mmCIF file of C-alpha atoms in Angstrom:
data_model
loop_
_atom_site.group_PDB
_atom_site.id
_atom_site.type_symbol
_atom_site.label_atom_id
_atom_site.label_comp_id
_atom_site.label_asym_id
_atom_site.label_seq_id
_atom_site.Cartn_x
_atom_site.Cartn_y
_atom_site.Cartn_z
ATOM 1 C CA UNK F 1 31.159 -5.979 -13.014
ATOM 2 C CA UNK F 2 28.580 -4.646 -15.569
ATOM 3 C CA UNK F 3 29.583 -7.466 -17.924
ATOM 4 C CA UNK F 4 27.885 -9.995 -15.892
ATOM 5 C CA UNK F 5 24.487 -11.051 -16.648
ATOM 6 C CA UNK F 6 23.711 -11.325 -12.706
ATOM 7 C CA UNK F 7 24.642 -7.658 -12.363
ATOM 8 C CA UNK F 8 22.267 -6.906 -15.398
ATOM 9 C CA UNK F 9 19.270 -8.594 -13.252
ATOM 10 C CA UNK F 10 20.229 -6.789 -10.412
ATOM 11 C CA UNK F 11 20.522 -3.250 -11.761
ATOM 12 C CA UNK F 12 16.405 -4.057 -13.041
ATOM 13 C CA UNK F 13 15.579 -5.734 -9.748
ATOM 14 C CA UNK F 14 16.617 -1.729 -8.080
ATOM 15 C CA UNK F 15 15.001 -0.303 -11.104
ATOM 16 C CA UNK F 16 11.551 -2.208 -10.090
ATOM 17 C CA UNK F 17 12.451 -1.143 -6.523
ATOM 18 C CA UNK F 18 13.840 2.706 -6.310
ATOM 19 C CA UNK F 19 11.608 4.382 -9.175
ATOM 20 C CA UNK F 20 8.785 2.528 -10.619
ATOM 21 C CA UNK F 21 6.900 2.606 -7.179
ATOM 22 C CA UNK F 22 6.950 6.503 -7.373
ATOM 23 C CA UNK F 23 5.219 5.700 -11.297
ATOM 24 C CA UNK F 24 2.654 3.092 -10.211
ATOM 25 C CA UNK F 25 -0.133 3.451 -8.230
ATOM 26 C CA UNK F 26 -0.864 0.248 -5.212
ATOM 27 C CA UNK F 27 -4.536 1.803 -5.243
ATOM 28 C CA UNK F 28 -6.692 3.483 -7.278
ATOM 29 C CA UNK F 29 -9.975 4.846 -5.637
ATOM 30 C CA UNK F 30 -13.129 5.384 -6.980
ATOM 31 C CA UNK F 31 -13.701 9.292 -6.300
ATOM 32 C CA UNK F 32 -10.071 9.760 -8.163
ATOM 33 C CA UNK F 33 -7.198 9.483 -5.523
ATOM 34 C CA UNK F 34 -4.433 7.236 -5.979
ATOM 35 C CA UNK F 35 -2.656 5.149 -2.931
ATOM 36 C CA UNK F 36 0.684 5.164 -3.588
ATOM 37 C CA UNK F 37 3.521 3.532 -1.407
ATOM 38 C CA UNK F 38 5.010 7.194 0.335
ATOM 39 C CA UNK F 39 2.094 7.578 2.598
ATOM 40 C CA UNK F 40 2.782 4.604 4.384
ATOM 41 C CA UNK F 41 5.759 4.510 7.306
ATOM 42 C CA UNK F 42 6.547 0.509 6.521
ATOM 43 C CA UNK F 43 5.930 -0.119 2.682
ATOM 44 C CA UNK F 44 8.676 3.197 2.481
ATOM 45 C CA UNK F 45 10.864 1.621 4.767
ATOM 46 C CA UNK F 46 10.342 -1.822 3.245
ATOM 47 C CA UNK F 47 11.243 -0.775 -0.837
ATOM 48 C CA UNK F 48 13.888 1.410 1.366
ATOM 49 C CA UNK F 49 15.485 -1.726 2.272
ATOM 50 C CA UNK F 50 15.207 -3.882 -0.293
ATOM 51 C CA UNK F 51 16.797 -1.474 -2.779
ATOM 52 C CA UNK F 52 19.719 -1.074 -0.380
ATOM 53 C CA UNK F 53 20.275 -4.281 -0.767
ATOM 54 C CA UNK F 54 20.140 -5.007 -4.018
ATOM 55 C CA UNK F 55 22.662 -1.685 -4.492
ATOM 56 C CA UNK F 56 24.895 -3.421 -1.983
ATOM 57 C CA UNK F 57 24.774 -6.856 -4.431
ATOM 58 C CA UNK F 58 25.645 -4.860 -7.184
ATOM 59 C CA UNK F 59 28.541 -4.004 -5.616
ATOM 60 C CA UNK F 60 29.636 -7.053 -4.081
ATOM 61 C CA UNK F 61 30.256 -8.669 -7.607
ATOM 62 C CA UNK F 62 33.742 -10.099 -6.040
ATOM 63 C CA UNK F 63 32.145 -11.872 -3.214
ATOM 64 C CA UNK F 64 29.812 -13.933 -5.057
ATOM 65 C CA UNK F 65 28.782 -15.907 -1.729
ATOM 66 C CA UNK F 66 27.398 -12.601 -0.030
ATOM 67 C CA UNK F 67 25.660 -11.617 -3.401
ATOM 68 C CA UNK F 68 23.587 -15.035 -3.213
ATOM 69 C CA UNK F 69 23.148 -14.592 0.035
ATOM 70 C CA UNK F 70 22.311 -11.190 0.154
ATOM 71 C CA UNK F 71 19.770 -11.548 -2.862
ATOM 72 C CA UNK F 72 18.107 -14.317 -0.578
ATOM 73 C CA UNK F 73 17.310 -11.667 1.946
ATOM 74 C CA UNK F 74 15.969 -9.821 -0.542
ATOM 75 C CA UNK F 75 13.585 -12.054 -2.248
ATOM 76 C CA UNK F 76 12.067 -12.763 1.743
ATOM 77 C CA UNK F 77 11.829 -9.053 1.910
ATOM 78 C CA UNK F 78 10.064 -8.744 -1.120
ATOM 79 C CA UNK F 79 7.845 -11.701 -0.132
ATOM 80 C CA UNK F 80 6.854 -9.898 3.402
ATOM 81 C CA UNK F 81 6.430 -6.785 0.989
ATOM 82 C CA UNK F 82 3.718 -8.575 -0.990
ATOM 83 C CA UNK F 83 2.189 -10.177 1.757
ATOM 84 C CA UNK F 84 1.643 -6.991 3.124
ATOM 85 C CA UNK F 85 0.156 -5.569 -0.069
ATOM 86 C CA UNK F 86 -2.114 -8.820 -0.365
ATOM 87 C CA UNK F 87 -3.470 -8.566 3.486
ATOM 88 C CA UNK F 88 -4.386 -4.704 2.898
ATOM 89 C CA UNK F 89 -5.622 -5.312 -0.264
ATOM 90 C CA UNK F 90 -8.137 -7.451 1.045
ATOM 91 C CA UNK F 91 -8.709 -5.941 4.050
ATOM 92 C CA UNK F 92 -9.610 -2.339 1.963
ATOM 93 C CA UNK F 93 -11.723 -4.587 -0.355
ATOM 94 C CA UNK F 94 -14.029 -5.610 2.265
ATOM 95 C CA UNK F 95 -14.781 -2.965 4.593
ATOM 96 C CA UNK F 96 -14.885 0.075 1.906
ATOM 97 C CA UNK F 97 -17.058 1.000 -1.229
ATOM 98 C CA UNK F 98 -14.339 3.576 -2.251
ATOM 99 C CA UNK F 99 -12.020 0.968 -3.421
ATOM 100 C CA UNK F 100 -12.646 0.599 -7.403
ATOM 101 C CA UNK F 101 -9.537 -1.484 -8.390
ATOM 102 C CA UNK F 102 -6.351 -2.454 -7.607
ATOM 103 C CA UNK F 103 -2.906 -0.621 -9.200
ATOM 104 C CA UNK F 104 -0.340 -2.349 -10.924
ATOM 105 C CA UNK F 105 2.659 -0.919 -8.281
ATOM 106 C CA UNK F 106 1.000 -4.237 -6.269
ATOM 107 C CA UNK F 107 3.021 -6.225 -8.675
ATOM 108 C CA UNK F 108 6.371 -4.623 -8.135
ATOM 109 C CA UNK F 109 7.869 -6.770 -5.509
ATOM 110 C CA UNK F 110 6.892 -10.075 -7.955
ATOM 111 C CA UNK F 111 8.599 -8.375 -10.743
ATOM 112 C CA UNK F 112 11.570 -7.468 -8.790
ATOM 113 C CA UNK F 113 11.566 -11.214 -6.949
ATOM 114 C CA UNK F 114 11.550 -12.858 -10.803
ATOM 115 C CA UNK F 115 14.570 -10.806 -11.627
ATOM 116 C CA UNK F 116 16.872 -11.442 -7.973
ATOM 117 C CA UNK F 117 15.848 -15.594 -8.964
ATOM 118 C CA UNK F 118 17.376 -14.789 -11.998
ATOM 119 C CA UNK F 119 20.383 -13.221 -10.867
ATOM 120 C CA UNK F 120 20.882 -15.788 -7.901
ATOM 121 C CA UNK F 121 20.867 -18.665 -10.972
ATOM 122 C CA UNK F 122 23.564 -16.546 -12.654
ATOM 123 C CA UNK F 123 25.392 -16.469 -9.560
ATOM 124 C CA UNK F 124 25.309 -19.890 -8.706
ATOM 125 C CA UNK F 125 26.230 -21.219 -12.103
ATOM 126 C CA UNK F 126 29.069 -18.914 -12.364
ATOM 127 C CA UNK F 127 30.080 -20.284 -8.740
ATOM 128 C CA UNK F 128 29.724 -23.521 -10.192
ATOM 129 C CA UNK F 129 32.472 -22.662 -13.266
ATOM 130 C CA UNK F 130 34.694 -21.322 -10.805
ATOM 131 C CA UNK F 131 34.765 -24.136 -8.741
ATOM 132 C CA UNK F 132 34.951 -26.540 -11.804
ATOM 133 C CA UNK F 133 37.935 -24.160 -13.349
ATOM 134 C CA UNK F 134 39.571 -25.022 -9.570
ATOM 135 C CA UNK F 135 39.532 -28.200 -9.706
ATOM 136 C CA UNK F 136 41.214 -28.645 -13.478
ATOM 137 C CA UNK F 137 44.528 -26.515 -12.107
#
């Protein structure tokens, strides 16, 4: 299981997801406070999900059908998840003079999208040399 590149990609891809967004800041505003991603219901719920299922991919590394798929589901959530970081973003950025820049915990779901792409190539090509080790028996 651990000796699998894919599995490598997805133990960073929960890294990015379970404890960096506790490190990183989505916010930081200009008297001081920082925003981060605990004092709001759906970005909680959103990382919530997304590392659940890359945890669950990590352990599916028999079924690599489910993994792909499941790491597809993943990458969409992580997609809403920035979308939703993007449309506050610049909804905060017009209508406030507190907001003085933006954090780097906005980048987490990119981060953790680059590394379930490169865990869904691993997966497919070793689908691929299954399927071509099939065919030679």
């Amino acid at each position: 299981m651990i000796q699998r590149i894919q599995t490598i990609y997805l133990i960073l891809a929960l890294v990015v997801t379970t404890v960096l967004p506790y490190c990183f800041p989505l916010w930081k505003m200009s008297d001081g406070h920082e925003f981060y991603f605990l004092t709001n219901m759906p970005y909680t719920v959103l990382f919530g999900l997304s590392t659940t299922l890359s945890l669950m991919s990590i352990l599916f590394y028999k079924k690599r059908q489910h993994q792909f798929v499941m790491n597809r589901l993943n990458i969409i959530l992580n997609l809403i998840l920035l979308g939703l970081f993007v449309y506050r973003s610049l909804n905060l950025s017009g209508e406030t003079t507190t907001v003085s820049e933006k954090g780097i915990g906005m980048l987490l779901p990119i981060v953790a999208i680059v590394f379930l792409v490169l865990a869904n190539k691993a997966i497919k090509k070793d689908e691929d040399l299954v399927k071509s080790a099939d065919r030679l028996r």
